[in-house]
JSON list of C-alpha atoms in Angstrom, two decimals:
[
{"chain": "A", "resi": 1, "resn": "MET", "atom": "CA", "xyz": [-12.25, -29.34, -3.94]},
{"chain": "A", "resi": 2, "resn": "THR", "atom": "CA", "xyz": [-12.35, -26.21, -6.18]},
{"chain": "A", "resi": 3, "resn": "ALA", "atom": "CA", "xyz": [-16.05, -25.69, -5.45]},
{"chain": "A", "resi": 4, "resn": "ASN", "atom": "CA", "xyz": [-15.22, -24.83, -2.55]},
{"chain": "A", "resi": 5, "resn": "VAL", "atom": "CA", "xyz": [-13.05, -22.95, -2.34]},
{"chain": "A", "resi": 6, "resn": "ILE", "atom": "CA", "xyz": [-15.19, -20.42, -3.15]},
{"chain": "A", "resi": 7, "resn": "ASP", "atom": "CA", "xyz": [-17.27, -21.00, -0.35]},
{"chain": "A", "resi": 8, "resn": "ARG", "atom": "CA", "xyz": [-13.78, -20.80, 1.97]},
{"chain": "A", "resi": 9, "resn": "ILE", "atom": "CA", "xyz": [-13.20, -17.75, 0.45]},
{"chain": "A", "resi": 10, "resn": "PHE", "atom": "CA", "xyz": [-17.37, -16.88, 1.47]},
{"chain": "A", "resi": 11, "resn": "GLU", "atom": "CA", "xyz": [-16.79, -17.80, 5.05]},
{"chain": "A", "resi": 12, "resn": "LEU", "atom": "CA", "xyz": [-13.67, -15.97, 4.81]},
{"chain": "A", "resi": 13, "resn": "PHE", "atom": "CA", "xyz": [-15.44, -12.72, 3.86]},
{"chain": "A", "resi": 14, "resn": "ASN", "atom": "CA", "xyz": [-17.82, -13.11, 6.28]},
{"chain": "A", "resi": 15, "resn": "ARG", "atom": "CA", "xyz": [-15.44, -13.38, 8.88]},
{"chain": "A", "resi": 16, "resn": "PHE", "atom": "CA", "xyz": [-13.01, -11.09, 8.50]},
{"chain": "A", "resi": 17, "resn": "GLY", "atom": "CA", "xyz": [-15.19, -8.61, 6.11]},
{"chain": "A", "resi": 18, "resn": "THR", "atom": "CA", "xyz": [-16.06, -6.56, 8.78]},
{"chain": "A", "resi": 19, "resn": "LEU", "atom": "CA", "xyz": [-13.48, -5.32, 10.04]},
{"chain": "A", "resi": 20, "resn": "TYR", "atom": "CA", "xyz": [-11.86, -1.86, 8.92]},
{"chain": "A", "resi": 21, "resn": "TYR", "atom": "CA", "xyz": [-7.71, -2.60, 9.20]},
{"chain": "A", "resi": 22, "resn": "GLY", "atom": "CA", "xyz": [-7.01, 1.00, 9.69]},
{"chain": "A", "resi": 23, "resn": "GLU", "atom": "CA", "xyz": [-8.97, 2.80, 6.48]},
{"chain": "A", "resi": 24, "resn": "ASP", "atom": "CA", "xyz": [-12.61, 3.66, 5.94]},
{"chain": "A", "resi": 25, "resn": "ALA", "atom": "CA", "xyz": [-14.22, 0.98, 4.77]},
{"chain": "A", "resi": 26, "resn": "THR", "atom": "CA", "xyz": [-14.97, -2.34, 6.00]},
{"chain": "A", "resi": 27, "resn": "GLN", "atom": "CA", "xyz": [-12.82, -5.41, 4.07]},
{"chain": "A", "resi": 28, "resn": "LEU", "atom": "CA", "xyz": [-15.78, -7.23, 2.82]},
{"chain": "A", "resi": 29, "resn": "GLN", "atom": "CA", "xyz": [-16.43, -2.84, 0.89]},
{"chain": "A", "resi": 30, "resn": "HIS", "atom": "CA", "xyz": [-13.01, -2.28, -0.16]},
{"chain": "A", "resi": 31, "resn": "ALA", "atom": "CA", "xyz": [-12.71, -6.15, -2.00]},
{"chain": "A", "resi": 32, "resn": "LEU", "atom": "CA", "xyz": [-16.88, -5.19, -3.64]},
{"chain": "A", "resi": 33, "resn": "GLN", "atom": "CA", "xyz": [-16.11, -1.54, -4.36]},
{"chain": "A", "resi": 34, "resn": "ALA", "atom": "CA", "xyz": [-12.40, -2.52, -6.23]},
{"chain": "A", "resi": 35, "resn": "ALA", "atom": "CA", "xyz": [-14.25, -4.64, -7.40]},
{"chain": "A", "resi": 36, "resn": "GLU", "atom": "CA", "xyz": [-17.25, -2.85, -8.93]},
{"chain": "A", "resi": 37, "resn": "LEU", "atom": "CA", "xyz": [-14.14, -0.58, -10.50]},
{"chain": "A", "resi": 38, "resn": "ALA", "atom": "CA", "xyz": [-12.66, -3.30, -12.52]},
{"chain": "A", "resi": 39, "resn": "ARG", "atom": "CA", "xyz": [-15.35, -3.63, -14.05]},
{"chain": "A", "resi": 40, "resn": "ARG", "atom": "CA", "xyz": [-16.42, -0.26, -14.90]},
{"chain": "A", "resi": 41, "resn": "ASN", "atom": "CA", "xyz": [-14.03, -0.43, -16.39]},
{"chain": "A", "resi": 42, "resn": "ARG", "atom": "CA", "xyz": [-14.28, -3.34, -18.14]},
{"chain": "A", "resi": 43, "resn": "CYS", "atom": "CA", "xyz": [-11.41, -5.17, -17.23]},
{"chain": "A", "resi": 44, "resn": "SER", "atom": "CA", "xyz": [-11.52, -8.99, -17.76]},
{"chain": "A", "resi": 45, "resn": "ASP", "atom": "CA", "xyz": [-12.94, -11.53, -15.73]},
{"chain": "A", "resi": 46, "resn": "MET", "atom": "CA", "xyz": [-9.66, -12.50, -14.06]},
{"chain": "A", "resi": 47, "resn": "MET", "atom": "CA", "xyz": [-8.59, -8.57, -12.75]},
{"chain": "A", "resi": 48, "resn": "ILE", "atom": "CA", "xyz": [-11.74, -8.56, -11.58]},
{"chain": "A", "resi": 49, "resn": "ALA", "atom": "CA", "xyz": [-11.72, -11.51, -9.56]},
{"chain": "A", "resi": 50, "resn": "ALA", "atom": "CA", "xyz": [-7.95, -10.16, -9.20]},
{"chain": "A", "resi": 51, "resn": "ALA", "atom": "CA", "xyz": [-9.87, -7.21, -7.85]},
{"chain": "A", "resi": 52, "resn": "LEU", "atom": "CA", "xyz": [-12.41, -8.81, -5.74]},
{"chain": "A", "resi": 53, "resn": "LEU", "atom": "CA", "xyz": [-9.92, -10.78, -3.95]},
{"chain": "A", "resi": 54, "resn": "HIS", "atom": "CA", "xyz": [-6.76, -8.63, -3.63]},
{"chain": "A", "resi": 55, "resn": "ASP", "atom": "CA", "xyz": [-6.53, -8.61, -0.02]},
{"chain": "A", "resi": 56, "resn": "VAL", "atom": "CA", "xyz": [-7.38, -12.35, 1.03]},
{"chain": "A", "resi": 57, "resn": "GLY", "atom": "CA", "xyz": [-4.25, -12.92, 2.49]},
{"chain": "A", "resi": 58, "resn": "GLN", "atom": "CA", "xyz": [-4.91, -10.06, 5.02]},
{"chain": "A", "resi": 59, "resn": "PHE", "atom": "CA", "xyz": [-7.32, -12.40, 6.96]},
{"chain": "A", "resi": 60, "resn": "MET", "atom": "CA", "xyz": [-5.28, -15.65, 7.12]},
{"chain": "A", "resi": 61, "resn": "ASP", "atom": "CA", "xyz": [-3.18, -15.56, 10.20]},
{"chain": "A", "resi": 62, "resn": "ASP", "atom": "CA", "xyz": [-3.89, -11.84, 11.08]},
{"chain": "A", "resi": 63, "resn": "ALA", "atom": "CA", "xyz": [-2.18, -10.46, 8.94]},
{"chain": "A", "resi": 64, "resn": "GLY", "atom": "CA", "xyz": [-4.25, -7.50, 8.38]},
{"chain": "A", "resi": 65, "resn": "ASN", "atom": "CA", "xyz": [-3.06, -6.73, 11.85]},
{"chain": "A", "resi": 66, "resn": "ALA", "atom": "CA", "xyz": [0.50, -7.20, 11.71]},
{"chain": "A", "resi": 67, "resn": "ALA", "atom": "CA", "xyz": [1.34, -3.31, 10.53]},
{"chain": "A", "resi": 68, "resn": "GLU", "atom": "CA", "xyz": [-0.44, -1.30, 13.05]},
{"chain": "A", "resi": 69, "resn": "THR", "atom": "CA", "xyz": [-0.35, -3.81, 16.38]},
{"chain": "A", "resi": 70, "resn": "LEU", "atom": "CA", "xyz": [2.35, -5.70, 15.26]},
{"chain": "A", "resi": 71, "resn": "GLY", "atom": "CA", "xyz": [4.53, -3.19, 13.29]},
{"chain": "A", "resi": 72, "resn": "VAL", "atom": "CA", "xyz": [4.57, -5.90, 10.47]},
{"chain": "A", "resi": 73, "resn": "ASP", "atom": "CA", "xyz": [4.83, -6.33, 7.18]},
{"chain": "A", "resi": 74, "resn": "ALA", "atom": "CA", "xyz": [2.29, -9.68, 6.71]},
{"chain": "A", "resi": 75, "resn": "ARG", "atom": "CA", "xyz": [3.15, -10.29, 3.09]},
{"chain": "A", "resi": 76, "resn": "HIS", "atom": "CA", "xyz": [-0.63, -10.63, 2.92]},
{"chain": "A", "resi": 77, "resn": "GLU", "atom": "CA", "xyz": [-0.29, -10.21, -0.64]},
{"chain": "A", "resi": 78, "resn": "ILE", "atom": "CA", "xyz": [2.25, -13.57, -0.93]},
{"chain": "A", "resi": 79, "resn": "SER", "atom": "CA", "xyz": [0.05, -15.68, 1.40]},
{"chain": "A", "resi": 80, "resn": "GLY", "atom": "CA", "xyz": [-3.02, -14.48, -0.96]},
{"chain": "A", "resi": 81, "resn": "SER", "atom": "CA", "xyz": [-2.00, -15.92, -4.15]},
{"chain": "A", "resi": 82, "resn": "LEU", "atom": "CA", "xyz": [0.48, -18.51, -2.97]},
{"chain": "A", "resi": 83, "resn": "PHE", "atom": "CA", "xyz": [-3.39, -19.84, -1.30]},
{"chain": "A", "resi": 84, "resn": "LEU", "atom": "CA", "xyz": [-5.12, -19.00, -4.39]},
{"chain": "A", "resi": 85, "resn": "GLY", "atom": "CA", "xyz": [-2.90, -19.85, -6.52]},
{"chain": "A", "resi": 86, "resn": "ALA", "atom": "CA", "xyz": [-4.46, -23.25, -6.28]},
{"chain": "A", "resi": 87, "resn": "TYR", "atom": "CA", "xyz": [-7.52, -23.06, -7.96]},
{"chain": "A", "resi": 88, "resn": "PHE", "atom": "CA", "xyz": [-7.16, -19.79, -10.59]},
{"chain": "A", "resi": 89, "resn": "PRO", "atom": "CA", "xyz": [-5.29, -18.61, -12.71]},
{"chain": "A", "resi": 90, "resn": "ARG", "atom": "CA", "xyz": [-2.24, -16.51, -12.69]},
{"chain": "A", "resi": 91, "resn": "GLY", "atom": "CA", "xyz": [-4.10, -13.63, -14.96]},
{"chain": "A", "resi": 92, "resn": "VAL", "atom": "CA", "xyz": [-5.82, -13.74, -11.23]},
{"chain": "A", "resi": 93, "resn": "THR", "atom": "CA", "xyz": [-3.38, -14.36, -8.93]},
{"chain": "A", "resi": 94, "resn": "GLU", "atom": "CA", "xyz": [-0.89, -12.59, -10.56]},
{"chain": "A", "resi": 95, "resn": "PRO", "atom": "CA", "xyz": [-2.01, -9.36, -9.57]},
{"chain": "A", "resi": 96, "resn": "VAL", "atom": "CA", "xyz": [-2.65, -10.06, -6.21]},
{"chain": "A", "resi": 97, "resn": "ARG", "atom": "CA", "xyz": [1.01, -11.53, -5.26]},
{"chain": "A", "resi": 98, "resn": "LEU", "atom": "CA", "xyz": [2.77, -7.81, -7.09]},
{"chain": "A", "resi": 99, "resn": "HIS", "atom": "CA", "xyz": [-0.33, -5.06, -5.95]},
{"chain": "A", "resi": 100, "resn": "VAL", "atom": "CA", "xyz": [1.89, -4.29, -3.02]},
{"chain": "A", "resi": 101, "resn": "ALA", "atom": "CA", "xyz": [5.29, -4.01, -5.11]},
{"chain": "A", "resi": 102, "resn": "ALA", "atom": "CA", "xyz": [3.07, -1.90, -7.44]},
{"chain": "A", "resi": 103, "resn": "LYS", "atom": "CA", "xyz": [2.25, 0.89, -4.94]},
{"chain": "A", "resi": 104, "resn": "ARG", "atom": "CA", "xyz": [6.23, 0.80, -4.13]},
{"chain": "A", "resi": 105, "resn": "TYR", "atom": "CA", "xyz": [6.51, 1.41, -7.74]},
{"chain": "A", "resi": 106, "resn": "LEU", "atom": "CA", "xyz": [4.18, 3.98, -8.35]},
{"chain": "A", "resi": 107, "resn": "CYS", "atom": "CA", "xyz": [5.54, 5.76, -4.77]},
{"chain": "A", "resi": 108, "resn": "ALA", "atom": "CA", "xyz": [8.81, 5.79, -6.77]},
{"chain": "A", "resi": 109, "resn": "ILE", "atom": "CA", "xyz": [7.24, 6.82, -10.08]},
{"chain": "A", "resi": 110, "resn": "ASP", "atom": "CA", "xyz": [5.56, 9.45, -8.81]},
{"chain": "A", "resi": 111, "resn": "PRO", "atom": "CA", "xyz": [5.19, 12.17, -6.19]},
{"chain": "A", "resi": 112, "resn": "ALA", "atom": "CA", "xyz": [1.67, 12.31, -6.18]},
{"chain": "A", "resi": 113, "resn": "TYR", "atom": "CA", "xyz": [0.18, 9.11, -5.55]},
{"chain": "A", "resi": 114, "resn": "LEU", "atom": "CA", "xyz": [3.01, 8.87, -2.62]},
{"chain": "A", "resi": 115, "resn": "THR", "atom": "CA", "xyz": [1.61, 12.46, -0.70]},
{"chain": "A", "resi": 116, "resn": "GLY", "atom": "CA", "xyz": [-2.20, 10.62, -1.88]},
{"chain": "A", "resi": 117, "resn": "LEU", "atom": "CA", "xyz": [-1.89, 7.36, -0.06]},
{"chain": "A", "resi": 118, "resn": "SER", "atom": "CA", "xyz": [-4.03, 6.82, 2.59]},
{"chain": "A", "resi": 119, "resn": "SER", "atom": "CA", "xyz": [-2.87, 7.21, 6.49]},
{"chain": "A", "resi": 120, "resn": "ALA", "atom": "CA", "xyz": [-2.86, 2.41, 6.59]},
{"chain": "A", "resi": 121, "resn": "SER", "atom": "CA", "xyz": [-1.78, 2.83, 3.50]},
{"chain": "A", "resi": 122, "resn": "ALA", "atom": "CA", "xyz": [1.42, 5.77, 4.64]},
{"chain": "A", "resi": 123, "resn": "ILE", "atom": "CA", "xyz": [2.36, 3.03, 7.65]},
{"chain": "A", "resi": 124, "resn": "SER", "atom": "CA", "xyz": [2.65, 0.04, 6.02]},
{"chain": "A", "resi": 125, "resn": "LEU", "atom": "CA", "xyz": [4.44, 1.05, 3.05]},
{"chain": "A", "resi": 126, "resn": "GLU", "atom": "CA", "xyz": [7.53, 2.04, 5.12]},
{"chain": "A", "resi": 127, "resn": "LEU", "atom": "CA", "xyz": [7.20, -1.95, 6.63]},
{"chain": "A", "resi": 128, "resn": "GLN", "atom": "CA", "xyz": [6.89, -3.08, 2.85]},
{"chain": "A", "resi": 129, "resn": "GLY", "atom": "CA", "xyz": [10.21, -1.54, 1.84]},
{"chain": "A", "resi": 130, "resn": "GLY", "atom": "CA", "xyz": [9.04, 2.38, 1.20]},
{"chain": "A", "resi": 131, "resn": "PRO", "atom": "CA", "xyz": [9.00, 3.29, -2.99]},
{"chain": "A", "resi": 132, "resn": "MET", "atom": "CA", "xyz": [11.14, 1.10, -5.07]},
{"chain": "A", "resi": 133, "resn": "SER", "atom": "CA", "xyz": [14.78, 2.03, -6.02]},
{"chain": "A", "resi": 134, "resn": "ALA", "atom": "CA", "xyz": [15.75, 2.73, -9.93]},
{"chain": "A", "resi": 135, "resn": "ASP", "atom": "CA", "xyz": [17.09, -0.95, -9.92]},
{"chain": "A", "resi": 136, "resn": "GLU", "atom": "CA", "xyz": [13.74, -2.28, -8.29]},
{"chain": "A", "resi": 137, "resn": "VAL", "atom": "CA", "xyz": [11.44, 0.77, -10.98]},
{"chain": "A", "resi": 138, "resn": "ARG", "atom": "CA", "xyz": [13.05, -1.67, -13.23]},
{"chain": "A", "resi": 139, "resn": "ALA", "atom": "CA", "xyz": [12.68, -4.97, -12.34]},
{"chain": "A", "resi": 140, "resn": "PHE", "atom": "CA", "xyz": [9.58, -4.65, -10.92]},
{"chain": "A", "resi": 141, "resn": "GLU", "atom": "CA", "xyz": [8.32, -3.21, -15.02]},
{"chain": "A", "resi": 142, "resn": "ALA", "atom": "CA", "xyz": [9.71, -5.98, -16.45]},
{"chain": "A", "resi": 143, "resn": "GLU", "atom": "CA", "xyz": [7.24, -8.82, -15.40]},
{"chain": "A", "resi": 144, "resn": "PRO", "atom": "CA", "xyz": [5.15, -10.19, -17.28]},
{"chain": "A", "resi": 145, "resn": "PHE", "atom": "CA", "xyz": [1.59, -9.13, -14.78]},
{"chain": "A", "resi": 146, "resn": "PHE", "atom": "CA", "xyz": [3.46, -5.07, -14.36]},
{"chain": "A", "resi": 147, "resn": "ALA", "atom": "CA", "xyz": [1.16, -3.63, -16.36]},
{"chain": "A", "resi": 148, "resn": "ASP", "atom": "CA", "xyz": [-2.59, -5.62, -14.66]},
{"chain": "A", "resi": 149, "resn": "ALA", "atom": "CA", "xyz": [-0.69, -5.38, -10.83]},
{"chain": "A", "resi": 150, "resn": "VAL", "atom": "CA", "xyz": [-0.27, -1.38, -11.15]},
{"chain": "A", "resi": 151, "resn": "THR", "atom": "CA", "xyz": [-4.05, -1.69, -12.62]},
{"chain": "A", "resi": 152, "resn": "LEU", "atom": "CA", "xyz": [-5.32, -3.51, -9.52]},
{"chain": "A", "resi": 153, "resn": "ARG", "atom": "CA", "xyz": [-3.47, -0.70, -7.27]},
{"chain": "A", "resi": 154, "resn": "ARG", "atom": "CA", "xyz": [-5.24, 2.03, -9.05]},
{"chain": "A", "resi": 155, "resn": "PHE", "atom": "CA", "xyz": [-8.84, -0.50, -8.34]},
{"chain": "A", "resi": 156, "resn": "ASP", "atom": "CA", "xyz": [-7.70, -0.53, -4.38]},
{"chain": "A", "resi": 157, "resn": "ASP", "atom": "CA", "xyz": [-6.77, 2.73, -3.83]},
{"chain": "A", "resi": 158, "resn": "MET", "atom": "CA", "xyz": [-9.81, 4.48, -4.35]},
{"chain": "A", "resi": 159, "resn": "GLY", "atom": "CA", "xyz": [-11.70, 1.18, -3.29]},
{"chain": "A", "resi": 160, "resn": "LYS", "atom": "CA", "xyz": [-11.97, 3.13, -0.02]},
{"chain": "A", "resi": 161, "resn": "HIS", "atom": "CA", "xyz": [-15.29, 4.49, 0.86]},
{"chain": "A", "resi": 162, "resn": "PRO", "atom": "CA", "xyz": [-17.40, 3.48, 4.01]},
{"chain": "A", "resi": 163, "resn": "ASP", "atom": "CA", "xyz": [-20.69, 5.28, 2.10]},
{"chain": "A", "resi": 164, "resn": "TRP", "atom": "CA", "xyz": [-20.74, 3.28, -2.09]},
{"chain": "A", "resi": 165, "resn": "ARG", "atom": "CA", "xyz": [-22.21, -0.23, -2.04]},
{"chain": "A", "resi": 166, "resn": "PRO", "atom": "CA", "xyz": [-21.86, -2.33, -4.74]},
{"chain": "A", "resi": 167, "resn": "PRO", "atom": "CA", "xyz": [-23.11, -5.30, -5.97]},
{"chain": "A", "resi": 168, "resn": "ASP", "atom": "CA", "xyz": [-22.16, -7.58, -3.44]},
{"chain": "A", "resi": 169, "resn": "LEU", "atom": "CA", "xyz": [-20.22, -10.73, -2.78]},
{"chain": "A", "resi": 170, "resn": "ALA", "atom": "CA", "xyz": [-23.01, -13.09, -3.74]},
{"chain": "A", "resi": 171, "resn": "SER", "atom": "CA", "xyz": [-23.00, -11.68, -7.57]},
{"chain": "A", "resi": 172, "resn": "TYR", "atom": "CA", "xyz": [-19.47, -12.77, -7.84]},
{"chain": "A", "resi": 173, "resn": "ARG", "atom": "CA", "xyz": [-19.73, -16.35, -7.22]},
{"chain": "A", "resi": 174, "resn": "PRO", "atom": "CA", "xyz": [-20.25, -17.24, -11.13]},
{"chain": "A", "resi": 175, "resn": "LEU", "atom": "CA", "xyz": [-17.25, -15.44, -12.37]},
{"chain": "A", "resi": 176, "resn": "LEU", "atom": "CA", "xyz": [-15.22, -16.90, -9.69]},
{"chain": "A", "resi": 177, "resn": "GLU", "atom": "CA", "xyz": [-16.47, -19.47, -10.76]},
{"chain": "A", "resi": 178, "resn": "SER", "atom": "CA", "xyz": [-15.87, -19.78, -14.27]},
{"chain": "A", "resi": 179, "resn": "LEU", "atom": "CA", "xyz": [-12.50, -18.88, -13.22]},
{"chain": "A", "resi": 180, "resn": "LEU", "atom": "CA", "xyz": [-11.41, -22.08, -10.98]},
{"chain": "A", "resi": 181, "resn": "ILE", "atom": "CA", "xyz": [-9.07, -24.16, -12.70]},
{"chain": "A", "resi": 182, "resn": "ALA", "atom": "CA", "xyz": [-9.62, -27.51, -12.03]},
{"chain": "A", "resi": 183, "resn": "THR", "atom": "CA", "xyz": [-7.11, -29.55, -10.05]},
{"chain": "A", "resi": 184, "resn": "ASN", "atom": "CA", "xyz": [-6.72, -33.66, -9.32]}
]
């Protein structure tokens, strides 16, 4: 079953990757760009995989359309990390789970970050609870994968260019296969 999960992930990208969800780049372009940014920054294989897969929860239960069309936060970071958690180590799934919290964190500690959000990210920020409070900031900084989540969030924000074509999805299959955990 573990090898089939990569096929399933690729099918999700094939089915939903052409959607934009309020950004200039498609979901597939966005994922590939975030992963390429992680690769160019010499991140670990787990961080490259997290960057590639960070929005997989957008493809579940129409979560990607929830903010713009329904005005709700579908918590794609949670559904994505739960789905991935059966197959990948925490070094992949925890940054995925925390990447929305990292946006809220960065908005709380850096006013320039807040003003630089894309319009789609600004809309979802409000639905996700807005910038963190001081107590939330302290709690987030204590998370074991705090730094990885912030790094992933930076790649998430930078990977939204409609004309940048990084390596294709198939090029990540060996990396994803190498990270699969054994399941019974």
